[in-house]
CSV table of C-alpha atoms and ligand atoms in Angstrom, one decimal:
chain,number,residue,atom,x,y,z
A,1,MET,CA,106.7,102.6,110.2
A,2,LYS,CA,104.0,104.0,108.0
A,3,LEU,CA,101.9,107.1,108.4
A,4,ASP,CA,98.2,106.4,109.0
A,5,THR,CA,97.2,110.0,109.3
A,6,VAL,CA,98.9,113.4,108.9
A,7,GLN,CA,97.6,116.7,110.1
A,8,ILE,CA,99.3,119.9,109.2
A,9,HIS,CA,98.5,123.4,110.5
A,10,GLN,CA,99.8,126.8,109.3
A,11,PHE,CA,102.7,125.4,107.4
A,12,ARG,CA,103.5,127.5,104.3
A,13,ASN,CA,100.2,127.7,102.3
A,14,LEU,CA,98.7,124.7,104.1
A,15,ALA,CA,96.4,126.3,106.7
A,16,ASN,CA,94.7,123.1,107.8
A,17,VAL,CA,95.3,119.8,106.0
A,18,GLU,CA,94.4,116.3,107.1
A,19,ILE,CA,95.0,113.2,105.1
A,20,SER,CA,94.8,109.4,105.7
A,21,PRO,CA,97.3,108.2,103.2
A,22,SER,CA,97.6,104.7,101.6
A,23,ASP,CA,100.2,102.6,103.3
A,24,SER,CA,101.8,102.0,99.9
A,25,LEU,CA,101.5,104.7,97.2
A,26,ASN,CA,100.3,108.3,97.4
A,27,PHE,CA,100.3,110.7,94.5
A,28,ILE,CA,100.0,114.3,95.0
A,29,PHE,CA,99.1,116.4,91.9
A,30,GLY,CA,98.6,120.1,91.5
A,31,LYS,CA,99.7,123.1,89.6
A,32,ASN,CA,102.8,125.2,90.4
A,33,GLY,CA,102.6,126.8,93.7
A,34,SER,CA,99.6,124.7,94.9
A,35,GLY,CA,101.3,123.2,97.9
A,36,LYS,CA,102.7,119.8,96.8
A,37,SER,CA,106.2,120.4,98.0
A,38,SER,CA,104.9,122.0,101.2
A,39,LEU,CA,103.1,118.7,102.1
A,40,LEU,CA,106.3,116.7,101.6
A,41,GLU,CA,108.3,119.3,103.4
A,42,ALA,CA,105.9,119.0,106.5
A,43,ILE,CA,106.3,115.2,106.5
A,44,HIS,CA,110.1,115.7,106.1
A,45,TYR,CA,110.0,117.7,109.4
A,46,LEU,CA,108.8,114.6,111.3
A,47,GLY,CA,111.8,112.6,110.2
A,48,PHE,CA,114.5,115.3,110.2
A,49,GLY,CA,113.3,118.2,112.3
A,50,ARG,CA,114.1,120.6,109.5
A,51,SER,CA,113.1,121.5,106.0
A,52,PHE,CA,114.8,120.4,102.8
A,53,ARG,CA,114.4,123.8,101.3
A,54,THR,CA,115.3,126.3,104.0
A,55,SER,CA,117.5,126.4,107.0
A,56,LYS,CA,115.2,129.0,108.7
A,57,HIS,CA,112.2,127.4,110.4
A,58,LYS,CA,110.5,130.8,110.4
A,59,ASN,CA,110.1,130.7,106.6
A,60,VAL,CA,107.8,127.7,106.7
A,61,ILE,CA,105.4,129.2,109.3
A,62,GLN,CA,102.3,130.5,107.5
A,63,TYR,CA,102.5,134.3,106.9
A,64,ASP,CA,100.9,136.0,109.9
A,65,ALA,CA,100.7,132.8,112.0
A,66,GLN,CA,102.6,132.4,115.2
A,67,LYS,CA,103.6,128.7,114.8
A,68,PHE,CA,103.2,125.7,112.6
A,69,SER,CA,102.3,122.2,113.9
A,70,ILE,CA,102.3,118.7,112.4
A,71,PHE,CA,100.8,115.6,114.0
A,72,ALA,CA,100.8,112.1,112.7
A,73,LEU,CA,99.7,108.7,113.7
A,74,SER,CA,102.3,106.2,112.7
A,75,SER,CA,102.3,102.4,112.9
A,76,ASP,CA,103.9,99.1,112.1
A,77,GLU,CA,103.2,95.5,113.1
A,78,LYS,CA,104.4,96.2,116.7
A,79,GLY,CA,101.9,99.0,117.4
A,80,SER,CA,101.2,102.6,116.8
A,81,VAL,CA,102.7,105.9,118.0
A,82,LYS,CA,101.4,109.4,118.0
A,83,LEU,CA,103.9,112.0,116.8
A,84,GLY,CA,103.7,115.7,117.0
A,85,MET,CA,105.9,118.8,116.7
A,86,SER,CA,105.5,122.5,116.5
A,87,ARG,CA,107.8,125.5,116.0
A,88,SER,CA,107.0,129.0,116.8
A,89,THR,CA,108.2,132.3,115.3
A,90,SER,CA,110.5,132.6,118.4
A,91,ASP,CA,111.9,129.2,117.4
A,92,GLU,CA,110.4,127.4,120.3
A,93,LEU,CA,110.3,123.7,119.6
A,94,VAL,CA,107.7,121.3,121.1
A,95,VAL,CA,108.0,117.6,120.2
A,96,SER,CA,105.6,115.0,121.4
A,97,VAL,CA,105.7,111.2,121.3
A,98,ASN,CA,102.5,109.5,122.6
A,99,GLY,CA,101.7,112.7,124.4
A,100,ASN,CA,105.1,113.0,126.2
A,101,LYS,CA,106.3,116.4,125.4
A,102,SER,CA,110.0,117.5,125.1
A,103,ASN,CA,112.2,119.9,123.2
A,104,ARG,CA,114.5,117.2,121.9
A,105,MET,CA,114.1,116.6,118.2
A,106,SER,CA,116.1,113.3,118.5
A,107,GLU,CA,113.1,111.7,120.3
A,108,LEU,CA,111.0,112.2,117.2
A,109,VAL,CA,113.4,111.5,114.4
A,110,SER,CA,114.4,108.1,115.8
A,111,GLN,CA,110.7,107.0,115.5
A,112,LEU,CA,110.3,107.3,111.8
A,113,PRO,CA,112.8,106.7,109.0
A,114,ILE,CA,112.1,109.3,106.2
A,115,GLN,CA,114.0,109.8,103.0
A,116,ILE,CA,113.5,112.4,100.3
A,117,PHE,CA,114.4,112.6,96.7
A,118,THR,CA,114.1,115.9,94.9
A,119,PRO,CA,115.4,117.5,91.7
A,120,GLN,CA,118.3,118.9,93.9
A,121,SER,CA,119.3,115.4,95.1
A,122,SER,CA,122.3,115.3,92.9
A,123,GLU,CA,123.9,117.6,95.4
A,124,LEU,CA,124.6,114.5,97.5
A,125,VAL,CA,127.4,113.8,94.9
A,126,LEU,CA,128.2,117.4,93.8
A,127,GLY,CA,127.9,119.2,97.1
A,128,SER,CA,130.1,119.5,100.1
A,129,PRO,CA,131.5,116.4,101.9
A,130,SER,CA,129.2,117.2,104.9
A,131,LEU,CA,126.2,116.0,102.8
A,132,ARG,CA,127.9,112.6,102.2
A,133,ARG,CA,128.7,112.3,105.9
A,134,ARG,CA,125.1,113.1,106.7
A,135,PHE,CA,124.0,110.4,104.2
A,136,LEU,CA,126.1,107.7,106.0
A,137,ASP,CA,125.1,109.0,109.4
A,138,TRP,CA,121.4,108.9,108.6
A,139,GLY,CA,121.7,105.1,107.7
A,140,LEU,CA,123.9,104.4,110.8
A,141,PHE,CA,121.5,106.3,113.1
A,142,HIS,CA,118.6,104.1,112.0
A,143,VAL,CA,120.5,100.8,112.0
A,144,GLU,CA,122.8,101.1,115.0
A,145,GLN,CA,121.1,102.1,118.2
A,146,SER,CA,124.3,103.4,119.8
A,147,PHE,CA,125.4,105.5,116.9
A,148,GLY,CA,123.3,108.6,117.7
A,149,GLN,CA,125.0,108.8,121.1
A,150,SER,CA,128.6,108.2,119.9
A,151,SER,CA,128.2,110.7,117.0
A,152,GLN,CA,126.9,113.3,119.6
A,153,ASN,CA,129.8,112.5,121.9
A,154,TYR,CA,132.3,113.1,119.1
A,155,GLN,CA,130.7,116.5,118.2
A,156,LYS,CA,130.9,117.6,121.9
A,157,ILE,CA,134.5,116.6,122.3
A,158,LEU,CA,135.4,118.3,119.0
A,159,LYS,CA,133.8,121.5,120.2
A,160,GLN,CA,136.0,121.4,123.4
A,161,LYS,CA,139.1,120.6,121.4
A,162,ASN,CA,138.4,123.6,119.0
A,163,ALA,CA,137.7,125.9,121.9
A,164,LEU,CA,141.0,124.9,123.4
A,165,LEU,CA,142.9,125.4,120.1
A,166,ARG,CA,141.4,128.9,119.9
A,167,LYS,CA,142.5,129.7,123.5
A,168,SER,CA,145.9,128.1,123.3
A,169,SER,CA,147.8,131.1,122.0
A,170,TYR,CA,147.1,133.0,125.2
A,171,MET,CA,147.1,130.1,127.7
A,172,PRO,CA,150.0,129.6,130.2
A,173,ALA,CA,152.3,127.1,128.4
A,174,SER,CA,152.3,124.8,131.4
A,175,ASP,CA,148.6,124.1,131.3
A,176,TYR,CA,148.3,123.7,127.6
A,177,PRO,CA,149.9,120.3,126.7
A,178,GLN,CA,148.1,118.5,129.5
A,179,GLN,CA,144.7,119.8,128.5
A,180,MET,CA,145.4,119.2,124.9
A,181,ALA,CA,146.5,115.6,125.5
A,182,PHE,CA,143.3,115.0,127.5
A,183,TRP,CA,141.0,116.1,124.5
A,184,ASP,CA,143.1,114.4,121.9
A,185,LYS,CA,142.8,111.1,123.8
A,186,GLN,CA,139.0,111.5,123.7
A,187,ILE,CA,138.9,112.6,120.0
A,188,VAL,CA,141.0,109.5,119.1
A,189,LYS,CA,138.9,107.1,121.0
A,190,GLU,CA,135.5,108.4,119.7
A,191,GLY,CA,136.9,109.3,116.3
A,192,GLU,CA,138.2,105.8,115.6
A,193,MET,CA,135.0,104.2,116.7
A,194,LEU,CA,133.0,106.5,114.4
A,195,THR,CA,135.3,105.7,111.5
A,196,LYS,CA,135.0,102.0,112.1
A,197,GLN,CA,131.2,102.2,112.2
A,198,ARG,CA,131.0,104.3,109.0
A,199,LYS,CA,133.4,102.0,107.1
A,200,ALA,CA,131.5,98.9,108.1
A,201,TYR,CA,128.2,100.5,107.2
A,202,LEU,CA,129.4,101.5,103.7
A,203,GLU,CA,130.8,98.0,103.2
A,204,ALA,CA,127.4,96.6,104.2
A,205,ILE,CA,125.4,98.8,101.8
A,206,LEU,CA,127.8,98.5,98.9
A,207,GLU,CA,126.4,95.2,97.8
A,208,HIS,CA,122.9,96.8,97.5
A,209,ILE,CA,124.3,100.0,95.8
A,210,ASN,CA,126.1,97.8,93.2
A,211,SER,CA,123.0,95.7,92.4
A,212,ASN,CA,120.9,98.9,92.1
A,213,LEU,CA,123.4,100.4,89.7
A,214,VAL,CA,123.1,97.5,87.4
A,215,HIS,CA,119.5,98.8,86.8
A,216,PHE,CA,119.9,102.5,87.3
A,217,LEU,CA,123.3,103.2,85.6
A,218,PRO,CA,124.1,100.1,83.5
A,219,GLU,CA,126.5,101.9,81.3
A,220,PHE,CA,129.0,102.8,84.1
A,221,SER,CA,131.1,101.0,86.6
A,222,VAL,CA,131.1,103.0,89.8
A,223,GLU,CA,133.7,102.8,92.6
A,224,ILE,CA,132.8,104.1,96.0
A,225,SER,CA,135.3,104.5,98.8
A,226,TYR,CA,135.4,106.0,102.3
A,227,HIS,CA,138.0,108.7,103.1
A,228,ARG,CA,138.3,108.8,106.8
A,229,GLY,CA,139.5,112.5,107.2
A,230,TRP,CA,143.2,112.1,107.8
A,231,GLU,CA,146.2,110.9,105.8
A,232,LYS,CA,146.4,107.2,104.8
A,233,GLU,CA,149.5,105.9,106.6
A,234,ALA,CA,149.0,107.6,109.9
A,235,THR,CA,146.9,106.9,113.0
A,236,LEU,CA,144.5,109.6,114.0
A,237,GLU,CA,146.7,110.4,116.9
A,238,GLU,CA,149.8,110.9,114.7
A,239,ALA,CA,147.7,113.0,112.2
A,240,ILE,CA,146.5,115.3,115.0
A,241,LEU,CA,150.1,115.8,116.3
A,242,LYS,CA,151.4,116.4,112.8
A,243,LYS,CA,148.8,119.2,112.2
A,244,SER,CA,148.9,120.7,115.6
A,245,GLU,CA,150.9,123.8,114.8
A,246,LYS,CA,148.7,124.6,111.8
A,247,ASP,CA,145.5,123.9,113.8
A,248,ILE,CA,146.6,126.2,116.7
A,249,LYS,CA,147.1,128.9,114.2
A,250,ASN,CA,143.7,128.3,112.5
A,251,GLY,CA,141.8,127.6,115.7
A,252,TYR,CA,140.2,124.4,114.7
A,253,LEU,CA,141.0,120.7,114.2
A,254,SER,CA,141.7,119.9,110.5
A,255,VAL,CA,141.8,116.1,110.7
A,256,GLY,CA,139.3,113.5,112.0
A,257,PRO,CA,136.0,111.9,110.9
A,258,HIS,CA,134.4,115.3,110.9
A,259,LYS,CA,136.4,115.8,107.6
A,260,ALA,CA,135.6,112.4,106.2
A,261,ASP,CA,134.1,112.0,102.7
A,262,LEU,CA,132.9,109.4,100.2
A,263,ARG,CA,134.8,109.3,96.9
A,264,ILE,CA,132.6,108.2,94.0
A,265,ARG,CA,134.4,107.5,90.8
A,266,THR,CA,134.0,105.9,87.4
A,267,ASN,CA,137.1,104.6,85.7
A,268,GLY,CA,139.2,106.5,88.2
A,269,VAL,CA,137.5,109.9,87.5
A,270,ASP,CA,135.1,111.8,89.8
A,271,VAL,CA,131.6,111.0,88.7
A,272,ALA,CA,130.7,114.8,88.9
A,273,GLU,CA,133.0,115.2,85.9
A,274,VAL,CA,131.5,112.5,83.8
A,275,LEU,CA,127.8,111.9,84.5
A,276,SER,CA,124.9,113.9,83.2
A,277,ARG,CA,122.5,115.6,85.6
A,278,GLY,CA,119.9,112.8,85.1
A,279,GLN,CA,122.6,110.2,85.6
A,280,LEU,CA,123.8,111.8,88.8
A,281,ARG,CA,120.2,111.7,90.1
A,282,MET,CA,120.0,107.9,89.1
A,283,LEU,CA,123.2,107.4,91.1
A,284,VAL,CA,121.7,109.1,94.1
A,285,ALA,CA,118.5,107.0,93.7
A,286,ALA,CA,120.7,103.9,93.8
A,287,LEU,CA,122.5,105.1,96.9
A,288,GLN,CA,119.3,106.0,98.8
A,289,LEU,CA,117.6,102.9,97.8
A,290,ALA,CA,120.5,100.8,99.1
A,291,GLN,CA,120.2,102.5,102.5
A,292,ILE,CA,116.6,101.6,102.9
A,293,GLN,CA,117.0,98.2,101.5
A,294,PHE,CA,119.7,97.6,104.1
A,295,LEU,CA,117.6,99.1,106.9
A,296,LYS,CA,114.7,96.8,105.9
A,297,GLU,CA,117.0,93.8,105.8
A,298,ARG,CA,118.8,94.6,109.1
A,299,THR,CA,115.9,95.9,111.2
A,300,ASN,CA,112.8,95.1,109.3
A,301,LYS,CA,111.9,98.8,109.4
A,302,SER,CA,110.1,100.4,106.5
A,303,THR,CA,110.9,103.9,105.3
A,304,VAL,CA,108.6,106.7,104.3
A,305,PHE,CA,110.0,107.9,101.0
A,306,LEU,CA,109.2,111.3,99.6
A,307,LEU,CA,109.7,111.9,95.9
A,308,ASP,CA,109.3,115.6,95.1
A,309,ASP,CA,108.6,116.7,91.5
A,310,VAL,CA,109.2,113.2,90.1
A,311,GLY,CA,108.9,114.5,86.6
A,312,ALA,CA,112.1,116.5,86.7
A,313,GLU,CA,115.1,115.0,84.8
A,314,LEU,CA,114.3,111.3,85.2
A,315,ASP,CA,113.0,109.5,82.2
A,316,GLU,CA,109.8,107.6,82.3
A,317,THR,CA,111.3,104.1,82.6
A,318,LYS,CA,113.6,105.2,85.4
A,319,ARG,CA,110.7,106.9,87.3
A,320,GLU,CA,108.8,103.6,87.2
A,321,LEU,CA,111.8,101.5,88.1
A,322,PHE,CA,112.5,103.7,91.1
A,323,ILE,CA,109.0,103.5,92.3
A,324,ASP,CA,108.8,99.7,91.8
A,325,LYS,CA,112.1,99.2,93.7
A,326,LEU,CA,110.8,101.3,96.6
A,327,LEU,CA,107.6,99.3,96.8
A,328,GLU,CA,109.5,96.0,96.7
A,329,ILE,CA,110.8,96.8,100.2
A,330,ASN,CA,107.5,97.9,101.5
A,331,SER,CA,108.2,101.7,101.6
A,332,GLN,CA,105.3,104.1,101.9
A,333,LEU,CA,105.7,106.6,99.1
A,334,PHE,CA,104.5,110.2,98.7
A,335,ILE,CA,105.1,111.3,95.1
A,336,SER,CA,104.4,114.8,93.9
A,337,ALA,CA,104.0,115.7,90.2
A,338,ILE,CA,102.3,118.5,88.3
A,339,GLU,CA,100.0,116.1,86.4
A,340,LYS,CA,99.2,112.5,85.9
A,341,SER,CA,100.7,112.4,82.4
A,342,GLN,CA,104.1,112.4,84.0
A,343,LEU,CA,103.3,109.0,85.4
A,344,PRO,CA,101.6,107.2,82.5
A,345,PHE,CA,102.2,103.8,84.3
A,346,ILE,CA,100.2,104.8,87.3
A,347,ASN,CA,97.2,102.5,86.5
A,348,LYS,CA,99.2,99.4,87.2
A,349,TYR,CA,99.3,100.2,91.0
A,350,LYS,CA,96.3,98.9,92.9
A,351,ASN,CA,97.0,100.0,96.4
A,352,LYS,CA,97.2,103.8,95.9
A,353,LYS,CA,95.6,107.0,96.8
A,354,MET,CA,95.6,110.2,94.7
A,355,PHE,CA,95.4,113.7,96.2
A,356,HIS,CA,94.8,116.9,94.3
A,357,VAL,CA,96.2,120.1,95.8
A,358,GLU,CA,94.7,123.5,95.0
A,359,HIS,CA,95.6,126.7,96.9
A,360,GLY,CA,96.8,124.7,99.9
A,361,ARG,CA,93.6,122.6,100.1
A,362,MET,CA,93.8,118.8,99.6
A,363,ARG,CA,91.1,116.6,98.1
A,364,GLU,CA,91.4,112.9,97.7
A,365,GLU,CA,90.4,111.7,94.3
A,366,SER,CA,88.1,108.7,94.1
B,1,ATP,N1,105.4,130.9,104.8
B,1,ATP,C1,104.5,130.8,103.8
B,1,ATP,N2,103.2,131.1,104.1
B,1,ATP,C2,102.2,131.0,103.2
B,1,ATP,N3,102.5,130.6,101.9
B,1,ATP,C3,103.8,130.3,101.6
B,1,ATP,C4,104.9,130.5,102.5
B,1,ATP,N4,106.0,130.1,101.9
B,1,ATP,C5,105.7,129.8,100.7
B,1,ATP,N5,104.4,130.0,100.5
B,1,ATP,C6,103.6,129.7,99.2
B,1,ATP,O1,103.1,128.4,99.3
B,1,ATP,C7,102.8,128.0,98.0
B,1,ATP,C8,103.1,126.5,97.8
B,1,ATP,O2,104.4,126.3,97.5
B,1,ATP,P1,104.9,124.8,97.1
B,1,ATP,O3,106.4,125.0,96.9
B,1,ATP,O4,104.4,123.9,98.1
B,1,ATP,O5,104.2,124.6,95.7
B,1,ATP,P2,104.3,123.3,94.7
B,1,ATP,O6,102.9,122.9,94.5
B,1,ATP,O7,105.3,122.4,95.2
B,1,ATP,O8,104.8,124.1,93.4
B,1,ATP,P3,105.8,123.7,92.2
B,1,ATP,O9,105.1,122.7,91.3
B,1,ATP,O10,105.9,125.0,91.5
B,1,ATP,O11,107.1,123.2,92.8
B,1,ATP,C9,103.5,128.9,97.0
B,1,ATP,O12,102.5,129.8,96.4
B,1,ATP,C10,104.4,129.7,97.9
B,1,ATP,O13,104.6,131.0,97.5
């Protein structure tokens, strides 16, 4: 899917913006504070239902406005779809797909695979395991139709199990084992399925990750493995039993795929301890690229890729390489930079549009 038109209203300093982007390359130039990241942030909302800069939707609504809204016309060879969403200061969400309104973000995010790469992207490696789980789950969500539902099921069951763990200390002893066994059985069933899907997905994208790393980080050999969230030799059922006393005390389940992680090492050492900031970003670029290469290969879906502040911490050859690799798989790119001098190779691209942002207003350069 590509974005044919994007309209943004009352989103940060973008009062009223409408663009018809190129289906290939879009460059957004402008001074600090002009609104470049806000444009990418608004597009990001269509693919994730949230910002990449704040967890509070209110913060992106224009000062003194009551809501923000974003509309887009998106298309691929199968047809086009009208997408829209708005959020108000009271946090009311309205999503619309071809005019059908709902308040379920999942209806929108399944339409349009969007990825983002920012100066903070190295957090994927340095940050908490939840970011790496989210990375795997994003890929699975767009490749496996059933994954969204099974992941939601697991989260619901986990909530029930945790509620029971919290209640267990004051429940009648006779009720407790039966109820616990019921939820454990569900956790094991859904948890093992999720683990199997994540492992198979990682296995499938590893080939792409490794071939990207040859270009992005040629001086390192990187090993990536999936840690499923409970000890090696045990089944999930055994691990849950083993931890039950401690989990009752703490009031939450400490083992399962909600504790899974990706371990990323070079020569047996955590990459976070060895790679420079720029190298970590290249590693993340190789990981993200692998996901969308695999998505394209498996489903023929193209991704909208947002590259915010591309000048930061990537050297010029790597910037060019990343853009070229993304174009190879027919991605639609939105690239923000302060000035053109950060992209001296820009003239080689024919199918491109350039936008200049000033005080929240966008002008297409001819
Ligand atoms: N809710 C809001 N309403 C109106 N303006 C806002 C709001 N939140 C932030 N701003 C302002 O919007 C402007 C655009 O910010 P943005 O982060 O998009 O700039 P940018 O062009 O990416 O800058 P930089 O190059 O410094 O990263 C800033 O001046 C910021 O202070």
